[in-house]
JSON list of C-alpha atoms in Angstrom, two decimals:
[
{"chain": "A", "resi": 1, "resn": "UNK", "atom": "CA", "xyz": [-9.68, 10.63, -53.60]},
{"chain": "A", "resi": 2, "resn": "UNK", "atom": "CA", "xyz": [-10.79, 7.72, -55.47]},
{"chain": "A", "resi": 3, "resn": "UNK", "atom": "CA", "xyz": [-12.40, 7.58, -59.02]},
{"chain": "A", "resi": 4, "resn": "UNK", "atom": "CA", "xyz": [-14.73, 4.97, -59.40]},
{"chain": "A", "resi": 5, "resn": "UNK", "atom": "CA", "xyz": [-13.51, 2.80, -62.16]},
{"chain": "A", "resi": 6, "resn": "UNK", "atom": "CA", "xyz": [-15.39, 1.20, -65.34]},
{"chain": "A", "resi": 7, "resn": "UNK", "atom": "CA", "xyz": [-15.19, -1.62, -67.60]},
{"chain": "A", "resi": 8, "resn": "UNK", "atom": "CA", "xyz": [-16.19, 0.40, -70.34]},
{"chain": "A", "resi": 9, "resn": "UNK", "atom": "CA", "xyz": [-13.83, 3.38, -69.06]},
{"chain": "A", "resi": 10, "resn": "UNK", "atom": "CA", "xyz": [-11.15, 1.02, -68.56]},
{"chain": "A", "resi": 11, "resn": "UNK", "atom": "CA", "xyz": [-11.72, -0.37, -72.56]},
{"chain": "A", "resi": 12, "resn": "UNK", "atom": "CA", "xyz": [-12.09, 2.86, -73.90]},
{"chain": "A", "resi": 13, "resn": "UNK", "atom": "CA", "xyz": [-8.99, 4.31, -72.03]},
{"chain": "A", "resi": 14, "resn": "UNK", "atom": "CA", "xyz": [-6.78, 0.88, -73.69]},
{"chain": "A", "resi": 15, "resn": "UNK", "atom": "CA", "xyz": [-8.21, 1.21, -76.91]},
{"chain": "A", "resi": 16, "resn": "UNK", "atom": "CA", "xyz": [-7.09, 4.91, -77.30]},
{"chain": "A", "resi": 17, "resn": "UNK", "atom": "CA", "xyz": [-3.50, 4.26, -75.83]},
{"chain": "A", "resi": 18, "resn": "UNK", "atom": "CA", "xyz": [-2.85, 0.82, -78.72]},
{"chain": "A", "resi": 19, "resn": "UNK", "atom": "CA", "xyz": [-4.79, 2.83, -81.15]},
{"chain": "A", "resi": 20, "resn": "UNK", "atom": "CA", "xyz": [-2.62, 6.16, -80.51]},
{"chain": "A", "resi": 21, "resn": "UNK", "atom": "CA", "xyz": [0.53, 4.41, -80.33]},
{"chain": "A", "resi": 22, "resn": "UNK", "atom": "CA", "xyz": [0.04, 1.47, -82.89]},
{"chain": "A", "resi": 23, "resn": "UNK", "atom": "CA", "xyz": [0.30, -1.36, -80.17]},
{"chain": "A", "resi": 24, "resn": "UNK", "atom": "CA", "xyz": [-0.17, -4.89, -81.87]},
{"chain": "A", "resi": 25, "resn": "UNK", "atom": "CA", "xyz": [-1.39, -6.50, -77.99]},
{"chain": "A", "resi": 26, "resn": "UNK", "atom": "CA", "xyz": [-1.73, -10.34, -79.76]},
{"chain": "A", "resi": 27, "resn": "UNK", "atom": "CA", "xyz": [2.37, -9.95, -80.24]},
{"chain": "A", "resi": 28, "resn": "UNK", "atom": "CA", "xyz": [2.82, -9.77, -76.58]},
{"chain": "A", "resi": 29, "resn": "UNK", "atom": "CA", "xyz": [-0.12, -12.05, -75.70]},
{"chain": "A", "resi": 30, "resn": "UNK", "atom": "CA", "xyz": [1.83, -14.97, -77.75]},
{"chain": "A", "resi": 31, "resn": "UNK", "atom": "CA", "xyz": [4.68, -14.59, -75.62]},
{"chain": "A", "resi": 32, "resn": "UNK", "atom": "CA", "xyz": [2.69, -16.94, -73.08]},
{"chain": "A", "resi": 33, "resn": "UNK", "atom": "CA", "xyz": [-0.01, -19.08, -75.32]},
{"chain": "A", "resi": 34, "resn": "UNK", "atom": "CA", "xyz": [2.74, -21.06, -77.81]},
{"chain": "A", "resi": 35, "resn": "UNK", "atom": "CA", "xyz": [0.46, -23.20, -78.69]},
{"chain": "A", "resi": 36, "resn": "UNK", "atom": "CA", "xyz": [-2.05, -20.44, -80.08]},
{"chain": "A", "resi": 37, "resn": "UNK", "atom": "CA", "xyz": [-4.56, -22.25, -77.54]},
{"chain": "A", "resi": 38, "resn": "UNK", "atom": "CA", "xyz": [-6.54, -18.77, -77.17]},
{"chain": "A", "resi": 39, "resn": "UNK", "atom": "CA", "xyz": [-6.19, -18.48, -73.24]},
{"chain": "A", "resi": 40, "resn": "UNK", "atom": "CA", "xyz": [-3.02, -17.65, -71.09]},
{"chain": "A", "resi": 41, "resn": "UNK", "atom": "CA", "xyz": [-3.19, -17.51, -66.96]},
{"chain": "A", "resi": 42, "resn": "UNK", "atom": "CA", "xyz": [-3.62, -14.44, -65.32]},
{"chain": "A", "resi": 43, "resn": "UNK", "atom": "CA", "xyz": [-1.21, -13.00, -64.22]},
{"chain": "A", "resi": 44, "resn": "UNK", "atom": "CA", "xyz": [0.89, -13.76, -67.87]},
{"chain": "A", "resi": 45, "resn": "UNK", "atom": "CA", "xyz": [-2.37, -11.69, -69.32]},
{"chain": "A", "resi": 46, "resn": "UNK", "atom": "CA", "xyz": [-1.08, -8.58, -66.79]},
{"chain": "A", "resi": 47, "resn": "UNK", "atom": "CA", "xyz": [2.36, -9.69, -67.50]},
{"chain": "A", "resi": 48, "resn": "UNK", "atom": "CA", "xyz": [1.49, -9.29, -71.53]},
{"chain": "A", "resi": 49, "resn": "UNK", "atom": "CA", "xyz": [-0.03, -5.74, -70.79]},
{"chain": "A", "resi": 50, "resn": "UNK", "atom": "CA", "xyz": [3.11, -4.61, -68.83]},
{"chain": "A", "resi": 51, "resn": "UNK", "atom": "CA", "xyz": [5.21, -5.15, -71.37]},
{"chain": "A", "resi": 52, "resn": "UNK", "atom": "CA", "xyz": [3.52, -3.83, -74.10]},
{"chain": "A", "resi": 53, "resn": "UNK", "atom": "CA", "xyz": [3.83, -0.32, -71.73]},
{"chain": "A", "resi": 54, "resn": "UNK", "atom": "CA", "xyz": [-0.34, -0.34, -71.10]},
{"chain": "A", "resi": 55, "resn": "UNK", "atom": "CA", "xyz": [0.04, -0.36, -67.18]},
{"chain": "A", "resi": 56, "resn": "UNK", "atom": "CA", "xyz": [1.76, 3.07, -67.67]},
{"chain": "A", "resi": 57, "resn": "UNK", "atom": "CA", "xyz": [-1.45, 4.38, -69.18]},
{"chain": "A", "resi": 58, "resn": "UNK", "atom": "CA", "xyz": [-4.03, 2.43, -66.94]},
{"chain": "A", "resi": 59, "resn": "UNK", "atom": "CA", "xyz": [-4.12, 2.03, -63.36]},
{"chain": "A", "resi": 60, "resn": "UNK", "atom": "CA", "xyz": [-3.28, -1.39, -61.52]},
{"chain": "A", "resi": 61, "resn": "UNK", "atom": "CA", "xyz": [-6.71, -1.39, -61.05]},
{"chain": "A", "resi": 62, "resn": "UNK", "atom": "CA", "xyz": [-8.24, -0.75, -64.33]},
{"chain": "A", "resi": 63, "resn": "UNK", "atom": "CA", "xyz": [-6.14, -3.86, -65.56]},
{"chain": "A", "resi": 64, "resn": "UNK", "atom": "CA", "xyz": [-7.24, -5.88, -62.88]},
{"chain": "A", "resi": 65, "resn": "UNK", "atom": "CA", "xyz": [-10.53, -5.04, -63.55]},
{"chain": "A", "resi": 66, "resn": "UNK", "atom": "CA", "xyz": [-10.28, -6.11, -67.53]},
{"chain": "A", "resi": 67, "resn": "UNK", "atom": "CA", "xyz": [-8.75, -9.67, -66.61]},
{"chain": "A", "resi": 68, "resn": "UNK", "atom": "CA", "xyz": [-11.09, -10.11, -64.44]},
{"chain": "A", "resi": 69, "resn": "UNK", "atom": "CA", "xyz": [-13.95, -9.78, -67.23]},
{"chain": "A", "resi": 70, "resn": "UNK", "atom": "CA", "xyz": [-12.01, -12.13, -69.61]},
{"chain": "A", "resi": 71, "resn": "UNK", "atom": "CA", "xyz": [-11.72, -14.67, -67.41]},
{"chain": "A", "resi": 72, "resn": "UNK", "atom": "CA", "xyz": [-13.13, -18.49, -67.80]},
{"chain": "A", "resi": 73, "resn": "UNK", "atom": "CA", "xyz": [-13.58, -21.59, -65.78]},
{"chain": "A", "resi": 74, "resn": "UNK", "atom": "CA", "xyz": [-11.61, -24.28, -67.87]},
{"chain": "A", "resi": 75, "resn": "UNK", "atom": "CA", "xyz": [-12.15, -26.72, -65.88]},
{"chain": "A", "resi": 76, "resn": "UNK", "atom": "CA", "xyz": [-13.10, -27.39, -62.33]},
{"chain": "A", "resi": 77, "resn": "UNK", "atom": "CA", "xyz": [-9.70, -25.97, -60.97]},
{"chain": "A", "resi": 78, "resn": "UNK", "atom": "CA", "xyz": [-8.16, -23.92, -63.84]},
{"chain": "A", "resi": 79, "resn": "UNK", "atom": "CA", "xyz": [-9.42, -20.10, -64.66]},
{"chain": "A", "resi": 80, "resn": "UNK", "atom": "CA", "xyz": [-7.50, -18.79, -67.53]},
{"chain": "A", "resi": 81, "resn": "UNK", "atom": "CA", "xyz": [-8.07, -15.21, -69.31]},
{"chain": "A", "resi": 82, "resn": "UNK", "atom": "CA", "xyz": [-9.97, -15.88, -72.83]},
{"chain": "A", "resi": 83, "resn": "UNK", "atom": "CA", "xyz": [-7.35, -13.95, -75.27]},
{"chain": "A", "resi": 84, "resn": "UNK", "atom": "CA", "xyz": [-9.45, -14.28, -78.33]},
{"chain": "A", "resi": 85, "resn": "UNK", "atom": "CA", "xyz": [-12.16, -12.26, -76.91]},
{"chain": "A", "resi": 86, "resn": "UNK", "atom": "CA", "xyz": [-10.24, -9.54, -75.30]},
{"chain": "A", "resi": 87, "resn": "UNK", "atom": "CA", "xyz": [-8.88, -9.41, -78.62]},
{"chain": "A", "resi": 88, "resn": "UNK", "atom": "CA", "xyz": [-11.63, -9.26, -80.76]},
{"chain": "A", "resi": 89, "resn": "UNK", "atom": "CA", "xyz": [-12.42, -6.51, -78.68]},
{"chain": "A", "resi": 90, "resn": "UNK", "atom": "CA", "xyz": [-9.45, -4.74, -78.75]},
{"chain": "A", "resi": 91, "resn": "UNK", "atom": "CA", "xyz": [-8.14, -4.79, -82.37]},
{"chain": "A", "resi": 92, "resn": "UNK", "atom": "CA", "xyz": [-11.68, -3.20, -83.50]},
{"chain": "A", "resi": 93, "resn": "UNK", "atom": "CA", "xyz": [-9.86, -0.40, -83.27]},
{"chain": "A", "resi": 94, "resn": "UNK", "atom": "CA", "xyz": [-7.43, -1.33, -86.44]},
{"chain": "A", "resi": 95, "resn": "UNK", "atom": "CA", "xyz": [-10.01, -2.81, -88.67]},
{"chain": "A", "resi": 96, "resn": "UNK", "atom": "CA", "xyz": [-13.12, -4.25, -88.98]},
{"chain": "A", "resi": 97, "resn": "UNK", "atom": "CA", "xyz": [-13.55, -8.11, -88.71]},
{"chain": "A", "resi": 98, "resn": "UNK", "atom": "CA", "xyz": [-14.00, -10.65, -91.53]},
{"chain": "A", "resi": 99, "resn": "UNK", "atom": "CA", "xyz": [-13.90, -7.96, -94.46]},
{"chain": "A", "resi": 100, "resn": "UNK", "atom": "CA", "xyz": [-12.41, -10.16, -96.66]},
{"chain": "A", "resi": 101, "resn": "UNK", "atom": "CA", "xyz": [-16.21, -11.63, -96.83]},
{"chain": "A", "resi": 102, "resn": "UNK", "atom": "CA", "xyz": [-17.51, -8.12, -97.48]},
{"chain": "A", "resi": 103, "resn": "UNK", "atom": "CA", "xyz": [-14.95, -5.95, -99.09]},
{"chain": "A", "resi": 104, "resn": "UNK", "atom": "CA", "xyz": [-17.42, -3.33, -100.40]},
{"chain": "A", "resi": 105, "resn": "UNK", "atom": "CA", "xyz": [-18.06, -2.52, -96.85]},
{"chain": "A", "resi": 106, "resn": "UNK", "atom": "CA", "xyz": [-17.56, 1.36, -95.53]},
{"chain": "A", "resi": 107, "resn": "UNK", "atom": "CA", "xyz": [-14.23, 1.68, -93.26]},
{"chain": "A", "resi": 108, "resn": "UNK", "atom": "CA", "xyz": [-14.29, 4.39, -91.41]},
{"chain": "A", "resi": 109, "resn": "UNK", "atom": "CA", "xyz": [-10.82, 6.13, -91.57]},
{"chain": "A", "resi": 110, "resn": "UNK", "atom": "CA", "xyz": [-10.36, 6.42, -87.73]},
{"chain": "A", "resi": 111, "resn": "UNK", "atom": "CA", "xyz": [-11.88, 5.10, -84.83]},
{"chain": "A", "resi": 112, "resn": "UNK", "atom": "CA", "xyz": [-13.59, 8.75, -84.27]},
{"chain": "A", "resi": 113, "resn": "UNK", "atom": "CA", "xyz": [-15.05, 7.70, -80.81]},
{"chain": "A", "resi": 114, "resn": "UNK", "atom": "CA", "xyz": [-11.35, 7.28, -79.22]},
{"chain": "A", "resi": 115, "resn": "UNK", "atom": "CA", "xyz": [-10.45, 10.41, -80.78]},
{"chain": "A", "resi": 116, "resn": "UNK", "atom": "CA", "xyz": [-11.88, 13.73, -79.26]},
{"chain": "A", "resi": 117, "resn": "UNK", "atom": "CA", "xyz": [-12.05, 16.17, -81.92]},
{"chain": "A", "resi": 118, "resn": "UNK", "atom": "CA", "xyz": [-11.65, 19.41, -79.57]},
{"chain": "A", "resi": 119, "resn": "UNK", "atom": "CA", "xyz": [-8.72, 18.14, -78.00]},
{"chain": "A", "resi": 120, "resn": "UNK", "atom": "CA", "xyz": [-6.32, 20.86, -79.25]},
{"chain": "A", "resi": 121, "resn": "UNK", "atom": "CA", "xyz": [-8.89, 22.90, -77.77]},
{"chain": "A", "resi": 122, "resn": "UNK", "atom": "CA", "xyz": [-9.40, 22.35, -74.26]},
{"chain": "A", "resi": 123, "resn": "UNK", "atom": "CA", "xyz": [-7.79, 20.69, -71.26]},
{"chain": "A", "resi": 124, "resn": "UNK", "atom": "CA", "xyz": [-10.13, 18.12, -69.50]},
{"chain": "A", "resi": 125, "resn": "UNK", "atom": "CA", "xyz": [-7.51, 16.73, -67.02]},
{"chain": "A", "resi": 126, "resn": "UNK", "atom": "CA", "xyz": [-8.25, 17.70, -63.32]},
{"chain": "A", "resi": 127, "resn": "UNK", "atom": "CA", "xyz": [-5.17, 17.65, -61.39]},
{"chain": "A", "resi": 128, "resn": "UNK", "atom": "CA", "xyz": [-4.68, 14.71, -58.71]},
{"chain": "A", "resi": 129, "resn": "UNK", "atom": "CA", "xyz": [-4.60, 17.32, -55.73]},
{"chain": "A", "resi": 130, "resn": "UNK", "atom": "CA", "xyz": [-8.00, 19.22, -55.21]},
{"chain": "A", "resi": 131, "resn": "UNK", "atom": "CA", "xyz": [-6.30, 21.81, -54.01]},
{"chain": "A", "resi": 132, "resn": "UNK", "atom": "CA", "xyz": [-3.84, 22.15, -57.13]},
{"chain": "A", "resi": 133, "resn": "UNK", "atom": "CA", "xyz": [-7.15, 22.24, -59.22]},
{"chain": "A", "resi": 134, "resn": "UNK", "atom": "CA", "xyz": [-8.93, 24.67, -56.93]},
{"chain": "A", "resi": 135, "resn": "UNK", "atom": "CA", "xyz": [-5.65, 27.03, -57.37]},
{"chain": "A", "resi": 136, "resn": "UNK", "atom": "CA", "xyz": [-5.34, 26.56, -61.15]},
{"chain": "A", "resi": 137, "resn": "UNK", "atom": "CA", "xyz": [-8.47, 27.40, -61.91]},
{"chain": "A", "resi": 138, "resn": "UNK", "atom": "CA", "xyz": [-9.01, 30.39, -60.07]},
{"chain": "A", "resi": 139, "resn": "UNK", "atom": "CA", "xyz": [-5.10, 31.50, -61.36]},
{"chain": "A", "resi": 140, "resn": "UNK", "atom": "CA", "xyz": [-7.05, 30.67, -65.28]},
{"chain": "A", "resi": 141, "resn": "UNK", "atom": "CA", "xyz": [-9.98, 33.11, -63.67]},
{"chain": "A", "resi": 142, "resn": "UNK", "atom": "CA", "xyz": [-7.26, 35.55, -62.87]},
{"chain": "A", "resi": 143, "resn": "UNK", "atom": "CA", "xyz": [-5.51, 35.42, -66.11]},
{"chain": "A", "resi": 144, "resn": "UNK", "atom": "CA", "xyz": [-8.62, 35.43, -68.36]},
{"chain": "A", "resi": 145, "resn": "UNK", "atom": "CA", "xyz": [-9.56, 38.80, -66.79]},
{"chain": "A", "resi": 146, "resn": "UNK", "atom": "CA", "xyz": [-6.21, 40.19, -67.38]},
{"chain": "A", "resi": 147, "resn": "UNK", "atom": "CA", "xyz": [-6.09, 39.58, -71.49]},
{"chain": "A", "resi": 148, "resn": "UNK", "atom": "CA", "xyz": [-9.79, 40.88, -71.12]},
{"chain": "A", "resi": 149, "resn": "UNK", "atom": "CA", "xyz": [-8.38, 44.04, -69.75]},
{"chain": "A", "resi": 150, "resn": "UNK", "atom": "CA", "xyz": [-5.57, 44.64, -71.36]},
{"chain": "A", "resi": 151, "resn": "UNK", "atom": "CA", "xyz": [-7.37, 43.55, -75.04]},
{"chain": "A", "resi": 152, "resn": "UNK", "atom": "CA", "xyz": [-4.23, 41.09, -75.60]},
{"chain": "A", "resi": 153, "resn": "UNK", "atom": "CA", "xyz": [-5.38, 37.75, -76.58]},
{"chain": "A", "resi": 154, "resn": "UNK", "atom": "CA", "xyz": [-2.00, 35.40, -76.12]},
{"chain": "A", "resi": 155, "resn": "UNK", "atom": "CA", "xyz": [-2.40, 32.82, -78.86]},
{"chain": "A", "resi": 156, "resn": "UNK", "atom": "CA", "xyz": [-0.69, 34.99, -81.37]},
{"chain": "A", "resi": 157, "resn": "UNK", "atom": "CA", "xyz": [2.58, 35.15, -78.41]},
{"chain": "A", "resi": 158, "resn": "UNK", "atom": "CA", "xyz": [2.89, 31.29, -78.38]},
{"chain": "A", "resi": 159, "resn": "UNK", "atom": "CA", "xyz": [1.97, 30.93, -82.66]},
{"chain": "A", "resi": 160, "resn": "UNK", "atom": "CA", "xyz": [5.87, 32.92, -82.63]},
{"chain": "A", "resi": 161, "resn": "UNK", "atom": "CA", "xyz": [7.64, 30.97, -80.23]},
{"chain": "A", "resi": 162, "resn": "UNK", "atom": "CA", "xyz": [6.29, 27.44, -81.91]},
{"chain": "A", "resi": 163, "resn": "UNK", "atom": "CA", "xyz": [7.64, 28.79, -85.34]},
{"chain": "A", "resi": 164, "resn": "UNK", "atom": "CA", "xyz": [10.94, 29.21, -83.90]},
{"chain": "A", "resi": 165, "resn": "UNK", "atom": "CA", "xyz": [13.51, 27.86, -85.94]},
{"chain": "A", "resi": 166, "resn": "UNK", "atom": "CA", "xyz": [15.14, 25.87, -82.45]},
{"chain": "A", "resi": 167, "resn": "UNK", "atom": "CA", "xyz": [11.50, 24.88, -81.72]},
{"chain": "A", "resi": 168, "resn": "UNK", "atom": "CA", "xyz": [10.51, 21.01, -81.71]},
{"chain": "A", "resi": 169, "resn": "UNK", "atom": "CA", "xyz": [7.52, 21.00, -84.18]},
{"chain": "A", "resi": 170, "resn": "UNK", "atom": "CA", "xyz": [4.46, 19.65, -82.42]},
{"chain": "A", "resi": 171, "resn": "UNK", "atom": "CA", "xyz": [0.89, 21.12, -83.54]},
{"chain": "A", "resi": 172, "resn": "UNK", "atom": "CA", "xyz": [-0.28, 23.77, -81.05]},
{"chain": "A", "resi": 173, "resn": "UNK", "atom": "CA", "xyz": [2.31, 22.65, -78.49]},
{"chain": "A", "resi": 174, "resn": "UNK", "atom": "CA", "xyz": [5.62, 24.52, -76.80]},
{"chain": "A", "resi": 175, "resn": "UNK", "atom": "CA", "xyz": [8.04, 23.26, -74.74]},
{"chain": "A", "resi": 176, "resn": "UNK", "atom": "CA", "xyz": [7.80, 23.72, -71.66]},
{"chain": "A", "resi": 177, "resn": "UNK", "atom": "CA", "xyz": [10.80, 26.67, -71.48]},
{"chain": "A", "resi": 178, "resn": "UNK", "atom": "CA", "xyz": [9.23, 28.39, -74.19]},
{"chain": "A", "resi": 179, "resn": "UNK", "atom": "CA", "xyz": [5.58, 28.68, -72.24]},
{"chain": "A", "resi": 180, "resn": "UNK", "atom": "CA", "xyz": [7.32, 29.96, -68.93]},
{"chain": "A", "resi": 181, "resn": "UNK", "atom": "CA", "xyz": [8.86, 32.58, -71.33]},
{"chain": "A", "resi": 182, "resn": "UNK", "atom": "CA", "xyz": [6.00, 33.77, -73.28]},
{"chain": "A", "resi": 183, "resn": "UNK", "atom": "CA", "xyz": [4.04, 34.15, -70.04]},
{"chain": "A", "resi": 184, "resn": "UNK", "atom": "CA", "xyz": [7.08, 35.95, -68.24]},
{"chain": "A", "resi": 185, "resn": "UNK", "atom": "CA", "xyz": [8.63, 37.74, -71.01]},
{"chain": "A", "resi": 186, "resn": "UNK", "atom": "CA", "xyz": [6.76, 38.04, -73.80]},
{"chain": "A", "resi": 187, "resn": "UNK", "atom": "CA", "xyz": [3.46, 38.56, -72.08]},
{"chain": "A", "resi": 188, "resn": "UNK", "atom": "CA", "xyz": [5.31, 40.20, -69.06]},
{"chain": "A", "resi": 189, "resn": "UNK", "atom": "CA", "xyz": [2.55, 38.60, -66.79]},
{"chain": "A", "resi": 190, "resn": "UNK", "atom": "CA", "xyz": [3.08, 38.55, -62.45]},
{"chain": "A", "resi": 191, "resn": "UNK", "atom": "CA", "xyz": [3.02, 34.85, -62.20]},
{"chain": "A", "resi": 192, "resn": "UNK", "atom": "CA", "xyz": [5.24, 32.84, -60.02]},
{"chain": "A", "resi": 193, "resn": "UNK", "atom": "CA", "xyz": [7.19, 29.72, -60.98]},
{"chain": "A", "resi": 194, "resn": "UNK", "atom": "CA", "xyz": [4.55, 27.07, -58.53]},
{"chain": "A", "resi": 195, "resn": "UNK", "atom": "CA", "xyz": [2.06, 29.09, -60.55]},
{"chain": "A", "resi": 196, "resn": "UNK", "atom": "CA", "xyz": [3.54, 28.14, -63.80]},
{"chain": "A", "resi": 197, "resn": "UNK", "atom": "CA", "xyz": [4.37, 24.46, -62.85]},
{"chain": "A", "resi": 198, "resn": "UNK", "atom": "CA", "xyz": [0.55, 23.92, -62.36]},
{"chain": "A", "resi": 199, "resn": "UNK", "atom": "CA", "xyz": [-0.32, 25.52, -65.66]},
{"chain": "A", "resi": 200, "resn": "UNK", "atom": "CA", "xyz": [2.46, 23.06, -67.25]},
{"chain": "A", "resi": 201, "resn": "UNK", "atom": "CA", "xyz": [0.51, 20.51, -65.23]},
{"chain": "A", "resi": 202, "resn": "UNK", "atom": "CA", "xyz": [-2.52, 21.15, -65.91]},
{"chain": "A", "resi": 203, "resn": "UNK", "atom": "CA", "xyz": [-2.02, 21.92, -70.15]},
{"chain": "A", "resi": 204, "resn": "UNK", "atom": "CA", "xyz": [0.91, 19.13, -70.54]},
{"chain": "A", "resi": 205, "resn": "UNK", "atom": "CA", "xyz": [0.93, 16.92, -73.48]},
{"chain": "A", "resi": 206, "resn": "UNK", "atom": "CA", "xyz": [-0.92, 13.62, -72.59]},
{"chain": "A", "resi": 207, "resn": "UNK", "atom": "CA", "xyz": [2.30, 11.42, -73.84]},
{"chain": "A", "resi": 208, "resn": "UNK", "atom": "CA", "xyz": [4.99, 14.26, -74.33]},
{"chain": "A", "resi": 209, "resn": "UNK", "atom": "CA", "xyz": [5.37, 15.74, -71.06]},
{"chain": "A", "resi": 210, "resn": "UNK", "atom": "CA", "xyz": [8.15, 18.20, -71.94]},
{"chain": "A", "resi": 211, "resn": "UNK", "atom": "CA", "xyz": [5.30, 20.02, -74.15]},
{"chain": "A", "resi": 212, "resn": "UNK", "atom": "CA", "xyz": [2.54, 22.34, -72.87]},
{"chain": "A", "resi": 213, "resn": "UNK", "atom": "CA", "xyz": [-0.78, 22.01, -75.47]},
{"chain": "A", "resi": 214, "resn": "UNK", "atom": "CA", "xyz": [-0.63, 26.17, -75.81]},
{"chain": "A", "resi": 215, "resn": "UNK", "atom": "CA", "xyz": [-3.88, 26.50, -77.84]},
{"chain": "A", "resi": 216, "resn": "UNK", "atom": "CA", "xyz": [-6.06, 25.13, -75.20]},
{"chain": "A", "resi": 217, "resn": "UNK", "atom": "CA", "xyz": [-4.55, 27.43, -72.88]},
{"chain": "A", "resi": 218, "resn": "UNK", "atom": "CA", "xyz": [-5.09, 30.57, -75.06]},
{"chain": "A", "resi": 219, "resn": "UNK", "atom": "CA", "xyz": [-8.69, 29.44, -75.49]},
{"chain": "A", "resi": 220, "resn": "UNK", "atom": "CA", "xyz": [-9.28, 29.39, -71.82]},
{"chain": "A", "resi": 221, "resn": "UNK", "atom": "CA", "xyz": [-7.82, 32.72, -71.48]},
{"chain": "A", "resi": 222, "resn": "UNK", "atom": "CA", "xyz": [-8.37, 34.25, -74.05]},
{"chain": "A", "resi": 223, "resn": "UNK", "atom": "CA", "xyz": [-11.47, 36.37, -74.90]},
{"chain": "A", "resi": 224, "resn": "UNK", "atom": "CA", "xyz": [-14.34, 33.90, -75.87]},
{"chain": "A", "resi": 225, "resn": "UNK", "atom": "CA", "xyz": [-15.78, 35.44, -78.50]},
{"chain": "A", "resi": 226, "resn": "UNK", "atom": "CA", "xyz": [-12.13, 35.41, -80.53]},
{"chain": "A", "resi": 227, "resn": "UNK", "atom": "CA", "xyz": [-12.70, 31.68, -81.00]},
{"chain": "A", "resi": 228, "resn": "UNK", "atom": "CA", "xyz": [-16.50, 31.57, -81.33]},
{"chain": "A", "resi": 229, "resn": "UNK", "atom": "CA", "xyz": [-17.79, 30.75, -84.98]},
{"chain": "A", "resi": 230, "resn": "UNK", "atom": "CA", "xyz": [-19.68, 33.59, -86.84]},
{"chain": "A", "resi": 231, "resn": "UNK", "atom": "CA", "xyz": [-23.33, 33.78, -86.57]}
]
């Protein structure tokens, strides 16, 4: 299956990844423009990317797609990628532009459109396989009905095994050992290990594959109403 791919996806997608992980993309950029000329060729511009570790976020084709848009005829033979733009564009996400000239100006603290706000609390990834995603959510129908049943909501299971004193300490995340064996031990659940893998898949920490984000997975099993606000 192929996703249709955006420009303004494809920016969005970057910004959160150098945002997230404090990438300084000019640093990489002057690798190939010495002479601070503002413009590098193509395929240095991809080159710059690569190493800075953004084409293991984006897709070959969502970097194609951005050098494409910063391109520019220099002359009648040579098209070079226009740096200072992409830049600009880019490093919005650290600060706002020409403050020194206003320094009474209101900076917001984060960039709160890259940051999703519910993210402890849901998964939005769809797994690459329809068929993996057809089977994981019916196994999250499956398991929803069973703490509905048995009046067990598992959030409290996983709060435990994140204390522990061996645990890594990541916000609302387990390892990935410690969520097969709250579902198989401490929730004593009839789940298979394929089963498991795609709920690892499916709940994994975005950059930190080894952790599973627990909390969205208790809110997606767990009875609604434990997480709704009060009326």
């Amino acid at each position: 299956m192929t996703l249709d791919v955006s420009l303004e996806s494809a920016m969005r997608r970057l910004k959160q990844h150098v945002y997230k992980n404090r990438i300084r993309v000019k640093e990489f950029l002057m690798d190939f423009d010495k002479l601070n000329s503002g413009y590098v060729f193509p395929n240095h511009f991809l080159s710059a990317l690569s190493m800075a570790g953004i084409d293991r976020y984006l897709s070959a084709k969502e970097l194609e797609l951005i050098c494409e848009t910063y391109k520019v005829q220099r002359d009648a033979t040579l098209v070079m990628v226009d740096t200072r733009s992409f830049l600009h564009e880019v490093e919005l996400v650290f600060t706002i532009p020409h403050l020194e000239k206003d320094p009474l100006v209101d900076v917001p603290s984060e960039p709160s459109e890259l940051l999703d706000k519910t993210r402890y609390f849901k998964s939005s990834r769809i797994l690459p396989d329809p068929q993996d995603e057809t089977t994981v959510i019916a196994l999250l129908e499956r398991l929803s009905e069973t703490t509905l049943k048995r009046g067990q909501p598992v959030k409290a299971f996983f709060d435990d095994a994140a204390q522990d004193d061996h645990s890594a300490k990541l916000f609302g995340h387990v390892t990935v050992p410690q969520f097969r064996q709250v579902l198989t031990t401490k929730l004593d659940w009839v789940i298979s290990d394929p089963e498991v893998a795609l709920l690892v898949a499916k709940f994994r920490h975005e950059d930190k594959p080894e952790f599973v984000n627990y909390i969205a997975f208790s809110c997606t099993v767990d009875p609604p109403e434990r997480y709704l606000p009060p009326q």
